[in-house]
C-alpha atoms as one frame of an Amber mdcrd trajectory, in Angstrom:
protein
 125.799 141.615  74.081 123.437 140.144  77.260 123.912 137.784  79.458 122.218
 135.285  77.594 123.927 136.022  74.030 125.051 133.739  71.261 129.067 134.901
  70.468 131.269 133.917  67.597 134.696 134.349  67.897 137.349 134.313  65.423
 141.068 134.453  67.005 143.967 135.917  65.141 147.826 135.053  65.401 149.266
 137.796  66.314 147.163 138.317  69.385 149.623 136.681  72.331 148.317 133.763
  74.265 148.059 135.414  77.449 145.488 138.374  75.705 143.661 135.108  73.960
 143.110 133.530  77.566 142.023 136.989  78.790 139.655 137.217  76.218 138.228
 134.046  76.396 137.824 134.847  80.238 136.323 138.284  79.944 133.637 136.827
  77.126 132.475 134.119  79.109 132.190 136.349  81.995 130.006 138.816  80.153
 127.731 135.913  78.550 127.445 133.978  81.567 124.070 132.511  80.414 124.506
 132.086  76.844 127.060 130.199  74.685 131.046 130.965  73.490 131.589 129.615
  70.221 135.324 130.042  68.537 136.495 129.075  65.327 139.944 127.575  64.263
 140.879 126.885  61.047 138.169 124.863  58.939 140.342 124.462  56.081 142.994
 122.548  57.453 140.371 119.744  56.991 139.274 120.223  53.422 141.012 118.893
  50.095 141.955 115.775  52.735 142.839 113.798  49.823 145.643 116.215  48.529
 147.534 115.849  51.682 148.705 113.103  53.976 146.126 112.173  56.804 146.043
 113.382  60.281 144.941 112.022  63.541 142.011 113.384  64.884 144.354 114.879
  67.930 146.668 116.121  65.391 143.566 117.908  63.657 142.740 119.074  66.759
 146.014 120.916  67.892 146.943 122.138  64.088 143.690 124.159  63.723 143.059
 125.665  67.196 144.032 128.594  68.472 145.336 129.559  71.829 141.691 130.930
  72.826 139.869 127.554  71.323 142.836 125.146  73.130 142.104 126.785  76.451
 138.526 126.516  75.567 138.623 122.536  74.973 140.036 121.923  78.800 136.810
 122.709  80.079 134.618 119.847  80.643 131.592 121.316  79.094 132.477 121.929
  75.771 131.257 120.413  71.943 132.842 120.354  68.834 130.329 120.981  65.805
 129.788 117.277  64.549 131.159 118.238  60.845 134.550 117.125  60.317 135.340
 119.763  57.855 134.691 122.423  60.283 136.473 123.563  63.660 134.261 125.066
  65.441 133.884 124.404  69.907 131.252 126.067  72.107 130.661 126.443  75.631
 127.639 127.387  77.466 123.823 127.338  77.152 123.560 125.689  73.572 127.150
 124.003  73.548 125.472 120.784  72.968 122.601 122.225  70.375 125.087 123.563
  68.140 127.325 120.227  68.109 124.138 118.091  67.318 124.434 115.685  64.223
 124.228 117.676  60.743 124.052 116.095  56.795 127.695 115.801  55.644 126.959
 117.953  52.449 126.850 121.546  52.554 127.901 122.257  56.042 127.714 126.272
  55.294 124.110 125.072  53.954 120.030 126.072  55.061 120.737 123.095  57.203
 124.090 123.946  58.994 125.084 124.862  62.247 125.532 128.300  60.603 121.519
 128.597  60.237 121.796 128.347  64.137 123.741 131.109  64.200 121.758 132.992
  61.735 118.639 132.407  63.677 120.247 132.831  66.947 120.893 136.593  66.055
 124.640 135.412  67.035 127.501 138.403  67.575 130.751 137.746  65.382 133.455
 139.283  67.099 137.172 138.921  65.174 139.948 139.914  67.296 142.706 141.157
  65.575 142.786 141.017  61.610 143.975 138.361  58.626 140.535 136.109  59.078
 139.608 133.650  57.080 135.425 134.562  56.739 134.524 130.583  56.169 131.408
 131.256  57.568 130.291 133.836  54.622 129.851 130.825  52.498 126.289 130.600
  54.120 125.336 133.772  52.233 125.214 130.897  49.380 122.680 129.334  51.455
 119.887 131.870  50.997 120.917 132.097  46.933 119.989 130.509  43.590 123.470
 131.213  41.938 125.553 129.164  44.213 128.584 127.569  42.672 129.248 123.903
  44.133 131.800 121.679  44.029 132.873 118.657  45.633 135.477 118.488  48.512
 137.286 115.631  50.895 137.373 115.587  54.289 138.794 113.401  56.756 136.727
 111.558  59.457 139.453 110.099  61.304 138.214 106.875  60.323 138.235 107.313
  56.563 137.826 109.760  53.727 134.725 111.351  53.076 133.162 113.355  49.585
 130.800 115.941  50.410 129.137 118.993  48.598 130.051 122.577  49.514 129.701
 126.046  47.819 132.974 127.688  46.333 133.293 131.201  47.623 136.202 133.820
  47.011 137.118 134.405  50.384 139.967 136.642  49.578 137.217 138.815  47.471
 134.943 138.535  50.565 137.129 139.649  53.206 138.135 142.824  51.202 134.533
 143.867  50.613 133.755 143.091  54.467 136.638 144.750  55.778 136.384 148.023
  53.434 132.931 148.962  54.205 131.473 150.538  57.078 128.852 148.495  58.505
 131.771 146.886  61.900 131.572 148.246  64.998 135.151 148.519  66.129 137.363
 148.939  69.417 141.228 149.835  69.095 143.109 148.008  71.684 146.448 149.299
  71.203 148.309 146.405  69.292 144.858 145.425  67.600 141.422 146.024  67.282
 138.207 144.134  67.778 135.315 144.424  65.651 131.823 143.201  65.940 128.896
 142.427  63.953 125.645 140.590  63.943 125.722 137.273  61.847 122.347 138.462
  60.126 123.684 141.878  59.194 126.756 140.305  58.200 125.188 137.545  55.672
 122.851 140.913  54.726 125.524 142.790  53.881 127.918 140.267  51.753 124.504
 139.355  49.939 124.073 142.753  49.012 127.927 143.092  47.745 128.392 139.408
  46.307
């Protein structure tokens, strides 16, 4: 990781809030000329026709872990524009990653995940038990994708969009049982790392 790298972070709810704060500070120091993006809960605002509607503020709070909430206190924090995604970024490419994308296929070839792929983004998993939603980008490069309709809440209306179907549990088992991840034991948790390109290429060979 260099000072101008792009890092995409998964934070686990098993990490203490103070440790989450320390990680955010460290990451922003390490990539002082780059970008830190943090993934929140990207499943909360899917299937939005099956539950009571949430206000935009309720959705932001309920789908954000401590690190993401702390990052949004910073003035130059930008959210990815798709309403089903909860990703915020600070740094050099924060505004660029938040630019408008089409509603259909939020993990598709014209999505923010294509940006992460092209930027050789480093993905960090802090702790365990992560929803690997970004793994759906693997289907952007395949002809055998299963496509389904989903519903998300834009804050003002319910919107239907097309998305890839993926067995996230099976992806998790395949991904974390392999030997491609770099890991560091931090005592009460483990930090895993991989480039997004290696991540997607591995899944493409496994699924």
